[in-house]
Every structure is written in structure tokens, then in C-alpha cells.
PDB file of C-alpha atoms in Angstrom:
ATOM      1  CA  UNK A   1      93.639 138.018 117.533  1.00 76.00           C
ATOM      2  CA  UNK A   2      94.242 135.991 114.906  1.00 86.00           C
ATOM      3  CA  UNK A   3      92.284 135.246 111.359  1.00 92.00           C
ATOM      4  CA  UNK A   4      92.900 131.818 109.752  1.00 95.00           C
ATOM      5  CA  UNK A   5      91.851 130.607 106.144  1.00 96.00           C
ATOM      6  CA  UNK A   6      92.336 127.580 104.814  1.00 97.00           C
ATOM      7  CA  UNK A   7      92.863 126.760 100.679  1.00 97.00           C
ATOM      8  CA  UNK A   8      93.666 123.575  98.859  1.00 98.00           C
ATOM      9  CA  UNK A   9      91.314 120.848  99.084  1.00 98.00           C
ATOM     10  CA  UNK A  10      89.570 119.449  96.234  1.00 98.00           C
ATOM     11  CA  UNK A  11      88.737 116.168  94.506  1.00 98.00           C
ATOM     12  CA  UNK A  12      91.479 113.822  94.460  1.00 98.00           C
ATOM     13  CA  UNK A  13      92.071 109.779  93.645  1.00 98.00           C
ATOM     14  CA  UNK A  14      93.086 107.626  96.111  1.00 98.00           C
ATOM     15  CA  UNK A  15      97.091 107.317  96.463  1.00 98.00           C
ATOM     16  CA  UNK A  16      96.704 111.028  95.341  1.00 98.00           C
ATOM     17  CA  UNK A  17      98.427 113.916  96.378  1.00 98.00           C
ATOM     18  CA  UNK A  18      97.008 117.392  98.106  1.00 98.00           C
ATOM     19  CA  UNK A  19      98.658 120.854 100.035  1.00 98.00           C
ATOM     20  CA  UNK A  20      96.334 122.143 102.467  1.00 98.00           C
ATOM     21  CA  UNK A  21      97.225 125.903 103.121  1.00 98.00           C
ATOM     22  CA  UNK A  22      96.162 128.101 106.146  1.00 96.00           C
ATOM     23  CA  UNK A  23      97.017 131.548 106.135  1.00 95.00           C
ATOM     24  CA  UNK A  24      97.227 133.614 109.165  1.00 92.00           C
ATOM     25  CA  UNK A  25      97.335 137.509 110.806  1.00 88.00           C
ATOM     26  CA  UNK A  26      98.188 138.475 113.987  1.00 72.00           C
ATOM     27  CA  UNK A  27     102.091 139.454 114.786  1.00 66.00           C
ATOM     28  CA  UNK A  28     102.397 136.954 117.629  1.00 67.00           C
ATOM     29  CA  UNK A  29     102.085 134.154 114.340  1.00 77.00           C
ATOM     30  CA  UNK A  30     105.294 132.284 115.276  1.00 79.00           C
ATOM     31  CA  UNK A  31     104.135 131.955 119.364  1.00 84.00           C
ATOM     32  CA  UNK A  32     101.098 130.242 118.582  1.00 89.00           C
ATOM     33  CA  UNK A  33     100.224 126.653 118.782  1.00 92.00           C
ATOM     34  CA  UNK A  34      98.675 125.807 115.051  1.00 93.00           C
ATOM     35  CA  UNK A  35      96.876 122.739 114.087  1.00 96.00           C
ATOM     36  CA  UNK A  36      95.113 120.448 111.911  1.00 97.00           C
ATOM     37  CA  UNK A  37      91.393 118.807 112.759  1.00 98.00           C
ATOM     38  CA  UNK A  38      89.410 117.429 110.396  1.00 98.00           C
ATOM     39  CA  UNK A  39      85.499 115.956 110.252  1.00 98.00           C
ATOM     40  CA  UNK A  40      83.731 113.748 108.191  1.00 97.00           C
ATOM     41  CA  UNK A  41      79.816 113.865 107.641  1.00 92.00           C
ATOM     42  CA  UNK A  42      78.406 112.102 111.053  1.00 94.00           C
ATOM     43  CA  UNK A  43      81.836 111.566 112.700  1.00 96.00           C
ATOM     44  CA  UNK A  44      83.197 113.758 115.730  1.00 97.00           C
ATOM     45  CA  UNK A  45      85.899 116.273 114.851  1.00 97.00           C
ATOM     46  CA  UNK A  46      89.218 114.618 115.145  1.00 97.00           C
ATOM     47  CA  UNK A  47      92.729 115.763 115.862  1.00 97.00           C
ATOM     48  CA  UNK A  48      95.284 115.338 112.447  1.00 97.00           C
ATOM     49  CA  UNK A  49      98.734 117.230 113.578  1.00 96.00           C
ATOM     50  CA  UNK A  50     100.067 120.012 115.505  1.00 95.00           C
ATOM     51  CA  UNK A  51     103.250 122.710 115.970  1.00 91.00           C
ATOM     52  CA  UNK A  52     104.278 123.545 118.855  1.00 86.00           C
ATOM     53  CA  UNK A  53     107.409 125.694 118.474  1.00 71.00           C
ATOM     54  CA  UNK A  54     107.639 126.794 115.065  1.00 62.00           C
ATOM     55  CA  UNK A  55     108.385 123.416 113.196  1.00 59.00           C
ATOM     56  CA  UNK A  56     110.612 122.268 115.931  1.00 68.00           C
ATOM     57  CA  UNK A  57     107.928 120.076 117.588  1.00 84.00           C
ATOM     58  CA  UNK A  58     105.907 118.296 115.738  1.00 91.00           C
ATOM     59  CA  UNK A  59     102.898 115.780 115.778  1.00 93.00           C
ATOM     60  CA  UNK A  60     100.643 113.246 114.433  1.00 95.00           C
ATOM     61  CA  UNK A  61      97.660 111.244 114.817  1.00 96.00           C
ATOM     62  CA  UNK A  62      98.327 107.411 114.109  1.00 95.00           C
ATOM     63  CA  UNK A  63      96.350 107.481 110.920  1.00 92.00           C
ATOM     64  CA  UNK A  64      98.075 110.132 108.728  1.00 91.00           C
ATOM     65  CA  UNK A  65     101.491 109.367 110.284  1.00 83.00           C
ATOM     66  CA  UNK A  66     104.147 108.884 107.573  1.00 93.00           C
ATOM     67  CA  UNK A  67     102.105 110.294 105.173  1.00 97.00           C
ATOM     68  CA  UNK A  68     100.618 113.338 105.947  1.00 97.00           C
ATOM     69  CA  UNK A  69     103.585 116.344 106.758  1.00 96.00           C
ATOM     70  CA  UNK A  70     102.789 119.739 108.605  1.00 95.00           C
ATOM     71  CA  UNK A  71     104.851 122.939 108.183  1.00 93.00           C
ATOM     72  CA  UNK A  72     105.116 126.317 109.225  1.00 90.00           C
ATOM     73  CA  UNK A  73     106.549 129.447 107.137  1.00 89.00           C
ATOM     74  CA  UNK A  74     106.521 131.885 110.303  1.00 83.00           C
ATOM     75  CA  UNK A  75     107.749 135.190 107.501  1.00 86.00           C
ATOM     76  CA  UNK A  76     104.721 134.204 105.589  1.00 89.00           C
ATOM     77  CA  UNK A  77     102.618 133.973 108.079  1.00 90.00           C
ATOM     78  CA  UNK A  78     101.175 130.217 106.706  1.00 93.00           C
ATOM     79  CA  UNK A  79     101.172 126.664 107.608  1.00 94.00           C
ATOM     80  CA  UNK A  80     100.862 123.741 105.405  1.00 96.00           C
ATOM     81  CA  UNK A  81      99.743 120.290 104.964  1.00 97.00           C
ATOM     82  CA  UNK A  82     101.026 118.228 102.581  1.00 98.00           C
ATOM     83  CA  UNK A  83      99.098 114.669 102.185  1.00 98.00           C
ATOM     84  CA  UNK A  84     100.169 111.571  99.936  1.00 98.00           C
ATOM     85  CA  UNK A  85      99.022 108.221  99.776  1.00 98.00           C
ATOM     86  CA  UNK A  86      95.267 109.991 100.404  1.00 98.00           C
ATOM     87  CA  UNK A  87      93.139 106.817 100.770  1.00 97.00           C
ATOM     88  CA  UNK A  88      89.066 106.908 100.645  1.00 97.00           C
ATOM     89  CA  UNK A  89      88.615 107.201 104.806  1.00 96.00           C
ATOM     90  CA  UNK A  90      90.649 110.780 104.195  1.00 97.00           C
ATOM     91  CA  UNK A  91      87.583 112.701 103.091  1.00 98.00           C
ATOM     92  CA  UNK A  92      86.596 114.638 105.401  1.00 98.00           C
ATOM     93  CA  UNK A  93      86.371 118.712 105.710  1.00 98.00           C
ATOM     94  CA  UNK A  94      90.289 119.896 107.287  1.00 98.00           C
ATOM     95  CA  UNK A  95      90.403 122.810 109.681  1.00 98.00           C
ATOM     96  CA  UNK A  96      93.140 125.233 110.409  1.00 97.00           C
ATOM     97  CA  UNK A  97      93.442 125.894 114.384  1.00 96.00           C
ATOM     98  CA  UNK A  98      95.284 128.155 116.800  1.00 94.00           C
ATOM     99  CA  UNK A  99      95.771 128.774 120.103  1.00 93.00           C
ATOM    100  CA  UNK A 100      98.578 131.088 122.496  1.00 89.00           C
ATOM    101  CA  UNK A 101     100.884 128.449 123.806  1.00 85.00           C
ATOM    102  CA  UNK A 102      99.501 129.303 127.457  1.00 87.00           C
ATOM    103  CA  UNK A 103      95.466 128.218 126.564  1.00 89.00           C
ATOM    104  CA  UNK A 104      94.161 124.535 126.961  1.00 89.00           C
ATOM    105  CA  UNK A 105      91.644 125.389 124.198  1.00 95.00           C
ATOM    106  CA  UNK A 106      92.204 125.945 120.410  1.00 95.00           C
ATOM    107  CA  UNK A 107      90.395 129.694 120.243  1.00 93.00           C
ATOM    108  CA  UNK A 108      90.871 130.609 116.659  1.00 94.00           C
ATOM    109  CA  UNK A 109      89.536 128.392 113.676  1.00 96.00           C
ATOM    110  CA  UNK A 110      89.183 128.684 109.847  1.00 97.00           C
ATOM    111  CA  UNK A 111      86.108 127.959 107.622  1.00 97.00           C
ATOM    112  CA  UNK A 112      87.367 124.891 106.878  1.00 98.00           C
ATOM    113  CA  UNK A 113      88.558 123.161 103.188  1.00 98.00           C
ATOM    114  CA  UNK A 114      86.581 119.876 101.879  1.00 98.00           C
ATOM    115  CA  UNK A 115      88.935 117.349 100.970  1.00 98.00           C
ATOM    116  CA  UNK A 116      87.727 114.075  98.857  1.00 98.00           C
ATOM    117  CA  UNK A 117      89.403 111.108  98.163  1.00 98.00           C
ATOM    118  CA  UNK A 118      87.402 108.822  95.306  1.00 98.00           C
ATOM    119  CA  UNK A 119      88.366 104.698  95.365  1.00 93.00           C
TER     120      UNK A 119
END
């Protein structure tokens, strides 16, 4: 199975800068689908980026496109997420998220970071 912990949120200004970090266990790291949610305070969870093959395939949800950036360090074990031009609608608590590339469900989560952007 795998753990996941998340590290790196914090207080930030709008147009601001933050690296969300999840680190992982589990040998079978670099098969695993990883992924970013996040939720804000009466809103549904909702889907921020995903790997699907180690870096090599990418994706993002419409509203953090261009600025948000996910990565994967597969020797370390971690994956990243590295947001600029954080705006106001950003706050929200970010989640880490795995799954075997063979599941339809995410089965492993972190505790989450919070993340908040001031105007």
C-alpha cells in the first residue's frame, strides 16, 4: 500500500507563489496514478492535475492551467505542485491522491495541506 503526506501550504498573497509536496512509500511509486484534488469550505472536492506515466502524461483542470505545474521525482519517491499567479478563489485545502493504474478509484489519500491566498 501506499502512505501519502502532503507539506507546503501556507498563507500566501495573491499573484504569490507556493510548492505543494507529497511524499510517498510503497515500491510500486513510479506505476501509480498520483494526483491533485483540492476543497474549499462548502464546495465539493474538485479535481486540480494528474500523472499518468511518470511525468510523461500530464493534466489539468481549466482553472490552474498555465499556472499551476505537477511533477514527479520517482527516486525520491515525491510529487510536486508548484503554483504561481495564486489568486483569492485558490484557497482551498490540496490533497495528494493515488491509485494502481488498473483502479477507477483514487484508493490512497493524504491529510491534506491548507493553502490561502489573501486579496
Amino acid at each position: 500500500q501506499v502512505q501519502l503526506v502532503e507539506s507546503g501550504g501556507g498563507l500566501v498573497q495573491a499573484g504569490g507563489s507556493l510548492r505543494l509536496s507529497c511524499a510517498a512509500s510503497g515500491r510500486t511509486f513510479s506505476s501509480y496514478v498520483m494526483a491533485w484534488f483540492r476543497q474549499a469550505p462548502g464546495k465539493e472536492r474538485e479535481f486540480v492535475a494528474r500523472d499518468l506515466w511518470g511525468g510523461s502524461s500530464t493534466y489539468y483542470a481549466d482553472f490552474v492551467r498555465g499556472r499551476f505545474t505537477m511533477s514527479r521525482d520517482n527516486i525520491k519517491s515525491s510529487v510536486y505542485l508548484q503554483m504561481n499567479s495564486l489568486k483569492p478563489e485558490d484557497t482551498a485545502v490540496y490533497y495528494c491522491a493515488a491509485r494502481q493504474q488498473s483502479q477507477v478509484e483514487y484508493r490512497y489519500w493524504g491529510q491534506g495541506t491548507q493553502v490561502t491566498v489573501s486579496s
